PDB file of C-alpha atoms in Angstrom:
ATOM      1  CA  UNK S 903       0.000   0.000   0.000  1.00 59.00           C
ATOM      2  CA  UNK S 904       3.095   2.501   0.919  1.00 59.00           C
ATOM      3  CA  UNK S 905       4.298   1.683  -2.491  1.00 58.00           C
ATOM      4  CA  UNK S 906       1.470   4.049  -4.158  1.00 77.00           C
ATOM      5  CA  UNK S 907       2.318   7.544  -4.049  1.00 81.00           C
ATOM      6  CA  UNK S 908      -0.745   9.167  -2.943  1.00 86.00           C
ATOM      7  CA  UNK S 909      -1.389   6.871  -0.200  1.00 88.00           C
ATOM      8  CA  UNK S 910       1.666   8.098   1.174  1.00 90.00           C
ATOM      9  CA  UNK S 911       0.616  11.600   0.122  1.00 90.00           C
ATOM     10  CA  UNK S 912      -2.251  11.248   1.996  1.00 91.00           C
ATOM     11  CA  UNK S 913      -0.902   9.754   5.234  1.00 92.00           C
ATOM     12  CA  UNK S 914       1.689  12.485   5.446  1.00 91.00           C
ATOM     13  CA  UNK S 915      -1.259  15.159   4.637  1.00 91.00           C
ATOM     14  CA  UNK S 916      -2.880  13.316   7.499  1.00 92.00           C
ATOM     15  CA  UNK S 917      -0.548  13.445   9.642  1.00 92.00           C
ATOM     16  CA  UNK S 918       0.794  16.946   9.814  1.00 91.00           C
ATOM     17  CA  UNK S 919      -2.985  17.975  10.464  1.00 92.00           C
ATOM     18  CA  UNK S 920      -3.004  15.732  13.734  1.00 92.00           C
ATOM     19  CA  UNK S 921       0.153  17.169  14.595  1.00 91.00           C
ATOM     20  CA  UNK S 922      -1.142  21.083  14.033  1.00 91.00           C
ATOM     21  CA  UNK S 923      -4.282  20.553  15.218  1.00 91.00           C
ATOM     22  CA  UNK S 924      -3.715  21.167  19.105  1.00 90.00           C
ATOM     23  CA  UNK S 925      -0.973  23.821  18.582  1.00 91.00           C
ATOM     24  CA  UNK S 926      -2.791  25.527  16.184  1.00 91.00           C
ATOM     25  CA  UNK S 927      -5.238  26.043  18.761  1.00 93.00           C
ATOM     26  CA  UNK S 928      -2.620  27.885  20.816  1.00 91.00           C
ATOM     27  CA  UNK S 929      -1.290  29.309  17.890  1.00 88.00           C
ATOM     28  CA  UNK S 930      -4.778  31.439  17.337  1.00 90.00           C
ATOM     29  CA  UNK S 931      -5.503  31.845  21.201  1.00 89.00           C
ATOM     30  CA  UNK S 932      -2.309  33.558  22.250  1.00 85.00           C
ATOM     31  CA  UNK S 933      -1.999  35.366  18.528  1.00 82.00           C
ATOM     32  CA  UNK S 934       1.588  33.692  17.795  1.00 80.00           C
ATOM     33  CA  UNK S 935       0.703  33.827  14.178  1.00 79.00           C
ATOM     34  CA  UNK S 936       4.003  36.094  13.434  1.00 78.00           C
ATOM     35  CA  UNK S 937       5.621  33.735  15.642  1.00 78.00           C
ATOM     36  CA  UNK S 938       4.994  30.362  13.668  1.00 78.00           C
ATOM     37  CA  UNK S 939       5.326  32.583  10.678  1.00 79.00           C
ATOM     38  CA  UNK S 940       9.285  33.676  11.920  1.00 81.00           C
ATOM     39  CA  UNK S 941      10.046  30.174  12.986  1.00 80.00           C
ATOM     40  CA  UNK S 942       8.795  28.626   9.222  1.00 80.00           C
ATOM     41  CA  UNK S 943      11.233  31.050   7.613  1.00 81.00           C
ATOM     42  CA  UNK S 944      14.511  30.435   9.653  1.00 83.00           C
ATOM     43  CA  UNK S 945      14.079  26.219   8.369  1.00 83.00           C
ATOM     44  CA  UNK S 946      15.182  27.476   5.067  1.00 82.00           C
ATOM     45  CA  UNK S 947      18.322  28.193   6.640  1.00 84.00           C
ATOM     46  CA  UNK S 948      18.075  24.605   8.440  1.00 85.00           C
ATOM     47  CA  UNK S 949      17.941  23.054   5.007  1.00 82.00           C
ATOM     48  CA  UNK S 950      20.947  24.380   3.737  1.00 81.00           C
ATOM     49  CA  UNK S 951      22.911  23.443   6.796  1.00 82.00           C
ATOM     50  CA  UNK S 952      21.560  19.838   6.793  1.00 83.00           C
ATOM     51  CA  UNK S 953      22.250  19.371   2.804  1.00 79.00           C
ATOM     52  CA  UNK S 954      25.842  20.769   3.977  1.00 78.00           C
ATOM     53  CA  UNK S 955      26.416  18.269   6.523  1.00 80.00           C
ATOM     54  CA  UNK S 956      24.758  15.553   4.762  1.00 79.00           C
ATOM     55  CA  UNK S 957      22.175  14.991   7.489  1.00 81.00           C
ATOM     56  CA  UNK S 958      18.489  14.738   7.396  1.00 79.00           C
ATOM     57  CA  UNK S 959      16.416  17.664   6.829  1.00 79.00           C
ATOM     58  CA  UNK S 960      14.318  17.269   9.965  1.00 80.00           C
ATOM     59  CA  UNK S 961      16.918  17.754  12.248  1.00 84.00           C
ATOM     60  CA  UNK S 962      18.748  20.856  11.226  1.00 85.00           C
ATOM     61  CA  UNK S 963      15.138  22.814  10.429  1.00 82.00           C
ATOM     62  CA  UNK S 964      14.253  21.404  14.063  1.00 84.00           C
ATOM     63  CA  UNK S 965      17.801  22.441  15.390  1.00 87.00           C
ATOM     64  CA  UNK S 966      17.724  25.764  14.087  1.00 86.00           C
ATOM     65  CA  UNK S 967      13.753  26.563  14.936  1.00 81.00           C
ATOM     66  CA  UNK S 968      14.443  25.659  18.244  1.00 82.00           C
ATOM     67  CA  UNK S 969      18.082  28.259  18.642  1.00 83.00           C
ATOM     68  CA  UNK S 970      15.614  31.023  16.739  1.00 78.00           C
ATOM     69  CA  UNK S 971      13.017  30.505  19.416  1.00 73.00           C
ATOM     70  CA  UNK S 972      15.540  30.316  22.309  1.00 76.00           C
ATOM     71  CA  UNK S 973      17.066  33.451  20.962  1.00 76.00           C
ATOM     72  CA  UNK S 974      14.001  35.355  20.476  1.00 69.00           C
ATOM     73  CA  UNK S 975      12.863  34.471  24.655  1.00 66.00           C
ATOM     74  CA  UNK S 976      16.283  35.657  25.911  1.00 70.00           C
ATOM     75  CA  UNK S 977      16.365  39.056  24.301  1.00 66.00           C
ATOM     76  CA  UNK S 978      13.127  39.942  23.947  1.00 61.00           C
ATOM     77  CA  UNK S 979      12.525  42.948  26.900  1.00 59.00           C
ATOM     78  CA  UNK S 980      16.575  43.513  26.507  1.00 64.00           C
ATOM     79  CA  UNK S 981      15.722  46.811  24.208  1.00 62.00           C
ATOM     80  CA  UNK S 982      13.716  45.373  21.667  1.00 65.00           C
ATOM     81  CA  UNK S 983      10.169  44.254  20.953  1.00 70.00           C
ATOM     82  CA  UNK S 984       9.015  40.656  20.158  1.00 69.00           C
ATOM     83  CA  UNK S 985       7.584  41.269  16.604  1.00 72.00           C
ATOM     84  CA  UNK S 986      10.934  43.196  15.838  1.00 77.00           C
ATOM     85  CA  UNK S 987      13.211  40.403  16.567  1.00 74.00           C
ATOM     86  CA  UNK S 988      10.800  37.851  15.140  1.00 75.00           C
ATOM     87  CA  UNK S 989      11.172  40.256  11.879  1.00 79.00           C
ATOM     88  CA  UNK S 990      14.808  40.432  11.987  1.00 81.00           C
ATOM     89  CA  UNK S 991      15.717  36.436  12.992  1.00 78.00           C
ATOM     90  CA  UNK S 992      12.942  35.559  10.259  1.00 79.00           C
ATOM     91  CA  UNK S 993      13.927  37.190   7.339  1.00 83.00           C
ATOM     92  CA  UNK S 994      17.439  37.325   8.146  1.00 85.00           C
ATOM     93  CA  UNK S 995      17.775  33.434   8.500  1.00 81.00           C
ATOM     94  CA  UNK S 996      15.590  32.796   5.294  1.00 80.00           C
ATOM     95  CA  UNK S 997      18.042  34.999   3.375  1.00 86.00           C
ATOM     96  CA  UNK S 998      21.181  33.204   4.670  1.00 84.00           C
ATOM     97  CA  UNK S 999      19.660  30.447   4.034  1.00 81.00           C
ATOM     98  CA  UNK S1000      18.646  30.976   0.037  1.00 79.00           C
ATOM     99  CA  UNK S1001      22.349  31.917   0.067  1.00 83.00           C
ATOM    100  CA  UNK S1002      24.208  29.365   1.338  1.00 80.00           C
ATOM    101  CA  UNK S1003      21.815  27.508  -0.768  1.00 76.00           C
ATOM    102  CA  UNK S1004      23.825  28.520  -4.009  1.00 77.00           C
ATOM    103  CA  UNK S1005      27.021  27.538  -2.196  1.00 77.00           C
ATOM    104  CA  UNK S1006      26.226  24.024  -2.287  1.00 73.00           C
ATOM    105  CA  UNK S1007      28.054  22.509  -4.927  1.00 69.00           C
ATOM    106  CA  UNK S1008      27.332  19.138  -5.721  1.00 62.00           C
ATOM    107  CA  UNK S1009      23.972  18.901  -4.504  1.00 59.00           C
ATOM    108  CA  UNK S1010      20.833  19.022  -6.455  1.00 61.00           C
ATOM    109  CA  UNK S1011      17.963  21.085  -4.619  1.00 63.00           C
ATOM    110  CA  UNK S1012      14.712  21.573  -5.778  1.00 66.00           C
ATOM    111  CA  UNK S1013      14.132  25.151  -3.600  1.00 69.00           C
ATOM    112  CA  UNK S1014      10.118  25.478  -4.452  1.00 75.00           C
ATOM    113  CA  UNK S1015       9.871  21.957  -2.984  1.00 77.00           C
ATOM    114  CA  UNK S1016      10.912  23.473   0.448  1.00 77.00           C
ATOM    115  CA  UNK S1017       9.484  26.563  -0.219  1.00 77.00           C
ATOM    116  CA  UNK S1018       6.253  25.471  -1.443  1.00 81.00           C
ATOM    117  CA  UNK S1019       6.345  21.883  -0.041  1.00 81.00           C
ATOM    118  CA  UNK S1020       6.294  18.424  -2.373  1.00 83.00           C
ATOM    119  CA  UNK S1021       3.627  15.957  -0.838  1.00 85.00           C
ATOM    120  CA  UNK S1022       3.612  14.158  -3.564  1.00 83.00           C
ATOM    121  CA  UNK S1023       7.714  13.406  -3.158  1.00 84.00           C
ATOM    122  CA  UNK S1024       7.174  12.153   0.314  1.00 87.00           C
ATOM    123  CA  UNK S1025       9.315   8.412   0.829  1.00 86.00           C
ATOM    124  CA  UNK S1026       8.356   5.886   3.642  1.00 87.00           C
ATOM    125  CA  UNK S1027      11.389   6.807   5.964  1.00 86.00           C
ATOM    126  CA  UNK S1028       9.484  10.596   5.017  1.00 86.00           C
ATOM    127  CA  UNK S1029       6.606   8.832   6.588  1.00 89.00           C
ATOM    128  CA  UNK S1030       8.270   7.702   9.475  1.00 89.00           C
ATOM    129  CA  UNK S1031       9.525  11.025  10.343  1.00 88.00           C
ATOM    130  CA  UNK S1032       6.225  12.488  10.069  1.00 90.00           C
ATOM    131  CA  UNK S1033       3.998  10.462  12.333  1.00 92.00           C
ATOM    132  CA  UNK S1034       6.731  10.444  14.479  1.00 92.00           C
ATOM    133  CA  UNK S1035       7.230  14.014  15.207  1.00 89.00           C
ATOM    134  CA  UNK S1036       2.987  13.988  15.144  1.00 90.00           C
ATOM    135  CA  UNK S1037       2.979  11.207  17.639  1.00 93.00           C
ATOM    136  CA  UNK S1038       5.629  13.192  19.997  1.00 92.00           C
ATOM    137  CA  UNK S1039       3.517  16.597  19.337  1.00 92.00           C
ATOM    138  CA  UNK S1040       0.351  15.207  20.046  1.00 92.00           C
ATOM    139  CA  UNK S1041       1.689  13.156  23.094  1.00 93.00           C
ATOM    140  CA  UNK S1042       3.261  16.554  24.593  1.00 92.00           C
ATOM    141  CA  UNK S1043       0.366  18.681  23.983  1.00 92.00           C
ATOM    142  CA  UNK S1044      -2.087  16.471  25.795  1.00 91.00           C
ATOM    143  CA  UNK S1045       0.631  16.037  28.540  1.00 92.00           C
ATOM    144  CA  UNK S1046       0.503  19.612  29.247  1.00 92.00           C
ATOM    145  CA  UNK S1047      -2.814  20.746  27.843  1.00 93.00           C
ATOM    146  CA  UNK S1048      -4.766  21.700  30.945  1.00 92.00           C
ATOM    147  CA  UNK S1049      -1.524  23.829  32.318  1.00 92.00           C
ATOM    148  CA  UNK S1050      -0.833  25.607  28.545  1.00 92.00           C
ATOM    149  CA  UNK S1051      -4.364  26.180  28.190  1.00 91.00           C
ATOM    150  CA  UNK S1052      -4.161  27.735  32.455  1.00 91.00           C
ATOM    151  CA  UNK S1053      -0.865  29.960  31.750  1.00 89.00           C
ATOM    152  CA  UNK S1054      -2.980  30.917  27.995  1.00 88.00           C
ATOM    153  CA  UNK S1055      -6.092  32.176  29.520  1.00 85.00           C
ATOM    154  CA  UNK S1056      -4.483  33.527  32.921  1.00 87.00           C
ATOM    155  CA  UNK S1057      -0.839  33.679  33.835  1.00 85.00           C
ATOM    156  CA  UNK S1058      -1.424  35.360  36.785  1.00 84.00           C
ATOM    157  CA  UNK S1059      -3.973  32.380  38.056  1.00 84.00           C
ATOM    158  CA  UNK S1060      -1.546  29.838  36.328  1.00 86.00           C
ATOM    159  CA  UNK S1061       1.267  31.340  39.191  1.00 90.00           C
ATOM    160  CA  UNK S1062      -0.921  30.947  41.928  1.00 86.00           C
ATOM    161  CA  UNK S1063      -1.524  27.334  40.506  1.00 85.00           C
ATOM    162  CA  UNK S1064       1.955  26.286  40.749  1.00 87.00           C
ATOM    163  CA  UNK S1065       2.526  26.746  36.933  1.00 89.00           C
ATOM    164  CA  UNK S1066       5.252  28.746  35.297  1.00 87.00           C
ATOM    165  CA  UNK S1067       4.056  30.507  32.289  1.00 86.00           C
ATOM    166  CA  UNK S1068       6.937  31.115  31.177  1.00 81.00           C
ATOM    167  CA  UNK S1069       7.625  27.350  31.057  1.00 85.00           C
ATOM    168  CA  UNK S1070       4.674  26.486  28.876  1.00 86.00           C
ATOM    169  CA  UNK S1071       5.708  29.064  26.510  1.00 82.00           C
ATOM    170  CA  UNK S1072       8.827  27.224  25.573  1.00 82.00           C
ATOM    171  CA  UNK S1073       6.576  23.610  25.537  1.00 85.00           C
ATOM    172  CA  UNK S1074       4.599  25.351  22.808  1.00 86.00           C
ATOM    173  CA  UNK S1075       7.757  26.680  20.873  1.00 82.00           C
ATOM    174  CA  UNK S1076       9.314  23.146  21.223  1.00 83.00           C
ATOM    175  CA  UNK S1077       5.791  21.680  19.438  1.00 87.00           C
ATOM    176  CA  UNK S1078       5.919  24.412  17.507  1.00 86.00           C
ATOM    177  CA  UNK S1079       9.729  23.781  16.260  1.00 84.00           C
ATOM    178  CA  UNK S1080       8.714  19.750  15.824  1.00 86.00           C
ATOM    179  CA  UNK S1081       5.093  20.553  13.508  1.00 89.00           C
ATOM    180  CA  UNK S1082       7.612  23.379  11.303  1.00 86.00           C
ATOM    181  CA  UNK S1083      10.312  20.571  11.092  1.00 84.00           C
ATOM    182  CA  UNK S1084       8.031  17.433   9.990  1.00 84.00           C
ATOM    183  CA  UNK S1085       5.710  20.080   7.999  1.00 85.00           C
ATOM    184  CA  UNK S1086       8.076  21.257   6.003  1.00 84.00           C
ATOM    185  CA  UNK S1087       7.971  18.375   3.247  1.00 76.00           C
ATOM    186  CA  UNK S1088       4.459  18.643   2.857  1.00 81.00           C
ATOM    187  CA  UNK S1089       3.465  22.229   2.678  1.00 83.00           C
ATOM    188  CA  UNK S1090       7.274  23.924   2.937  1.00 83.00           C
ATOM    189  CA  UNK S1091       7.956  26.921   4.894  1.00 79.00           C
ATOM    190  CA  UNK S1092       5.928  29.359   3.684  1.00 74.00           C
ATOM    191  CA  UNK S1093       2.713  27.411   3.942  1.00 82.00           C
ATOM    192  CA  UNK S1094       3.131  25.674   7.223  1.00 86.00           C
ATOM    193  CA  UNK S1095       1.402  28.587   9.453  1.00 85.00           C
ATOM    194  CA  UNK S1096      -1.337  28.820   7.006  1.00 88.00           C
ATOM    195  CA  UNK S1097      -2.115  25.111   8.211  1.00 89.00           C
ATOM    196  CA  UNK S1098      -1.778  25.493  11.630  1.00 90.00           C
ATOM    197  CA  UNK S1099      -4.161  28.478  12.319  1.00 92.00           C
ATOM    198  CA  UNK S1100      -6.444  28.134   8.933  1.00 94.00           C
ATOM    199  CA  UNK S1101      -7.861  24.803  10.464  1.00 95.00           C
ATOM    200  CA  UNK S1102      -7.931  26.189  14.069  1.00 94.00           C
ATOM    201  CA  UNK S1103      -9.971  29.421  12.777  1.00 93.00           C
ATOM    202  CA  UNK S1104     -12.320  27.498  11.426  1.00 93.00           C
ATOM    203  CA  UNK S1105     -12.787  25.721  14.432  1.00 93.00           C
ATOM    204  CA  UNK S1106     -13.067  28.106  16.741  1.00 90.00           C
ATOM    205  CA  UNK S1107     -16.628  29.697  15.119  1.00 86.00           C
ATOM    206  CA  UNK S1108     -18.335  26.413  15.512  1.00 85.00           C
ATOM    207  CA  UNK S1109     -16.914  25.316  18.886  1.00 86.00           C
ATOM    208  CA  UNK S1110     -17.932  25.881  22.504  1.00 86.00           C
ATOM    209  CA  UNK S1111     -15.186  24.733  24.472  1.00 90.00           C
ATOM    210  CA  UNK S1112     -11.125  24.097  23.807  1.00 91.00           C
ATOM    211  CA  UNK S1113     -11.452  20.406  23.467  1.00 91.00           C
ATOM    212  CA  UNK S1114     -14.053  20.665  21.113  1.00 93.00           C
ATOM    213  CA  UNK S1115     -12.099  23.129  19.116  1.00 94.00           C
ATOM    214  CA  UNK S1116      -9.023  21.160  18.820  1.00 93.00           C
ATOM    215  CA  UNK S1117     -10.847  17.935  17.597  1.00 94.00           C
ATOM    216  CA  UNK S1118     -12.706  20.349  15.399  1.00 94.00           C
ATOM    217  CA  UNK S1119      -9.334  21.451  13.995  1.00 95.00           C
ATOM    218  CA  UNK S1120      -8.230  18.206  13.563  1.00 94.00           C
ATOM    219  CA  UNK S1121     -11.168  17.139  11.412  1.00 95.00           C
ATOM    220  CA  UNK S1122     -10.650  20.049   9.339  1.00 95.00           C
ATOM    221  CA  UNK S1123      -7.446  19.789   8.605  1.00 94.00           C
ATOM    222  CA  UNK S1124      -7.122  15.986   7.458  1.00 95.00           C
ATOM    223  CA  UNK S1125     -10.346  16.929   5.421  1.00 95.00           C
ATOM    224  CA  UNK S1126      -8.498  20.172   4.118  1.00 95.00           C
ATOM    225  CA  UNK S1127      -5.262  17.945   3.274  1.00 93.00           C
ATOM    226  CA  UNK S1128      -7.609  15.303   1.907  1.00 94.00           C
ATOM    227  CA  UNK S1129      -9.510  17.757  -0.291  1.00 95.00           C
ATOM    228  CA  UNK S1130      -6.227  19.396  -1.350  1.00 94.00           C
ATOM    229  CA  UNK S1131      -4.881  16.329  -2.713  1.00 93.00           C
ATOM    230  CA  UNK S1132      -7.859  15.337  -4.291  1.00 94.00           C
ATOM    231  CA  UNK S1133      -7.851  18.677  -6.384  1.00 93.00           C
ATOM    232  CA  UNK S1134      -4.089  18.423  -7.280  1.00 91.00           C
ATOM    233  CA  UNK S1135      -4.340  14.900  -8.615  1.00 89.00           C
ATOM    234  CA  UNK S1136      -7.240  15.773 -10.909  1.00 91.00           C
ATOM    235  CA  UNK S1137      -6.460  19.040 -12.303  1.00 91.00           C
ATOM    236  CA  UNK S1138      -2.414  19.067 -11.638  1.00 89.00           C
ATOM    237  CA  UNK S1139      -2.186  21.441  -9.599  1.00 90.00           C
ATOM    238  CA  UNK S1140       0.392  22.177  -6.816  1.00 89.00           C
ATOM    239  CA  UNK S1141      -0.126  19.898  -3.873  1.00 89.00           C
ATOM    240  CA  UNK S1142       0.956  21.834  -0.943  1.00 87.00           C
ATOM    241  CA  UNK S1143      -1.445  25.844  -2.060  1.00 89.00           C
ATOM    242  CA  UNK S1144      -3.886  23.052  -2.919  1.00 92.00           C
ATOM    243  CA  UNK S1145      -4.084  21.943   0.417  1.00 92.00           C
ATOM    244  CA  UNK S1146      -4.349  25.454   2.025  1.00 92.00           C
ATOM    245  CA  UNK S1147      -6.683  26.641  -0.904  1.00 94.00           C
ATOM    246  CA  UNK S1148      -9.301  23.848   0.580  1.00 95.00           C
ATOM    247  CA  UNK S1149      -8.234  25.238   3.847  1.00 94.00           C
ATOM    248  CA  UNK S1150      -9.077  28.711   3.110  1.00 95.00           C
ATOM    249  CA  UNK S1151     -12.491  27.236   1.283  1.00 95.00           C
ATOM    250  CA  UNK S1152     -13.583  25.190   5.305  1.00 95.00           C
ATOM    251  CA  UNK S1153     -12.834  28.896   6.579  1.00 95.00           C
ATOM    252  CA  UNK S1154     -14.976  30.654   4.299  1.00 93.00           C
ATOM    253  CA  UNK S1155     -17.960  28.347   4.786  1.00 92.00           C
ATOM    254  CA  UNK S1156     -17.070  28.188   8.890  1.00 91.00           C
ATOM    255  CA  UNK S1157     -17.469  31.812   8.646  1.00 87.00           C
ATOM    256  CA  UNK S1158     -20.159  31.994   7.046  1.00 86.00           C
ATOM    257  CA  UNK S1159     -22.225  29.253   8.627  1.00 81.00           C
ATOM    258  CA  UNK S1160     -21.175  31.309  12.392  1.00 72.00           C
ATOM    259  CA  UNK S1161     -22.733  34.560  11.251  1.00 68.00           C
ATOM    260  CA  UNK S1162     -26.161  33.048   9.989  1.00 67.00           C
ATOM    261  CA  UNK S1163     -25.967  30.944  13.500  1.00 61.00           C
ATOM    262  CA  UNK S1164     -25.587  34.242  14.773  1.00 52.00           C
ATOM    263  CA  UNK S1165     -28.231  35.868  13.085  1.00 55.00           C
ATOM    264  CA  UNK S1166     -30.508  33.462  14.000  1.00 52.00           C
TER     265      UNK S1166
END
């Protein structure tokens, strides 16, 4: 069965949703859009170290998410504002990166695949990778889902609780370092954020609770990455915008379908 492209197309589409689903969540609650967005852009830079090295992918855009997020924490409140070193680490590390992509002699890279993802590409060690880094997101999430979603709504009650905000902020950059890192082969770096909060948007209009909302964005996004596929293999288009175009289409009708609830 893993010998037919789309099948593994689809479980990879499959499972980066499950993997976004619960941080996405998070993602839209605490507004860390420009966050995921920043940390997306710096595994360009990741790529061209790993194909320099001659190690996996995965863990040099998961090494170097992870040093832009610990960066970030330590100087932010040191003189400058969060968005402004987000802006400089992001687009700073995606242009080293594109660079010291030309550098690499020797090695054939397709850049739109990473930039754009390549679904259809994906290999069964690809696979492996994927639900792996989904299994370990999903695992940590609900692990620490009633303190994140405590230090999310109130830090101040999450310190009288015993819980250290601060803490939980670098669980959700670690997630949020793995879903960028195992991500990146599907939709590539500049579509990854659109699939973590485009799901969880949609969610949130039609849910009345957290848990709801996060099953909610898991259902949309396997259908979104579902649909997606579906549309690129019949009228060859690009796999990875398909995927977010469907996205954008559950929004539209979420939104939609809230107001006339609303209305009525």
């Amino acid at each position: 069965m893993l010998d037919d492209f789309f099948v593994r197309a689809m479980l990879a589409g499959v499972g980066v949703a499950l993997a976004a689903a619960p941080l996405g969540c998070f993602v839209v609650w605490r507004r860390m859009a420009y966050f995921g967005d920043a940390t997306a852009h710096v595994t360009i830079l990741g790529v061209a170290l790993s194909l320099a090295l001659g190690m996996s992918v995965f863990y040099g855009a998961l090494a170097v998410a992870l040093v832009m997020a610990l960066v970030v924490s330590n100087l932010t409140g040191r003189g400058y504002a969060m968005d402004t070193m987000l802006g400089v680490m992001a687009h700073s590390a995606l242009a080293f990166g594109l660079v010291a992509v030309s550098f690499l002699s020797g090695v054939r890279l397709d850049l739109m695949a990473y930039l754009f993802g390549d679904i259809l590409a994906v290999g069964k060690g690809d696979l492996a990778v994927i639900w792996g880094g989904a299994a370990l997101v999903v695992a940590l999430m609900a692990w620490r889902w009633q303190a994140l979603l405590t230090a999310t709504l109130n830090p101040d009650l999450a310190w009288a609780s015993g819980i250290d905000p601060k803490r939980e902020q670098m669980v959700l950059t670690l997630a949020l370092a793995v879903v960028v890192a195992v991500a990146i082969k599907v939709v590539g770096a500049l579509l990854i954020v659109a699939l973590l909060i485009i799901p969880a948007a949609s969610a949130r209009v039609l849910s009345r609770d957290p848990e709801t909302m996060a099953v909610g964005t898991a259902v949309i996004g396997v259908a979104s990455a579902m649909a997606g596929l579906w549309v690129s293999l019949q009228y060859d288009t690009p796999a990875g915008p398909s995927i977010v175009c469907a996205a954008a289409c559950f929004f539209a009708a979420s939104a939609t379908f809230g107001r006339f609830s609303l209305r009525h």
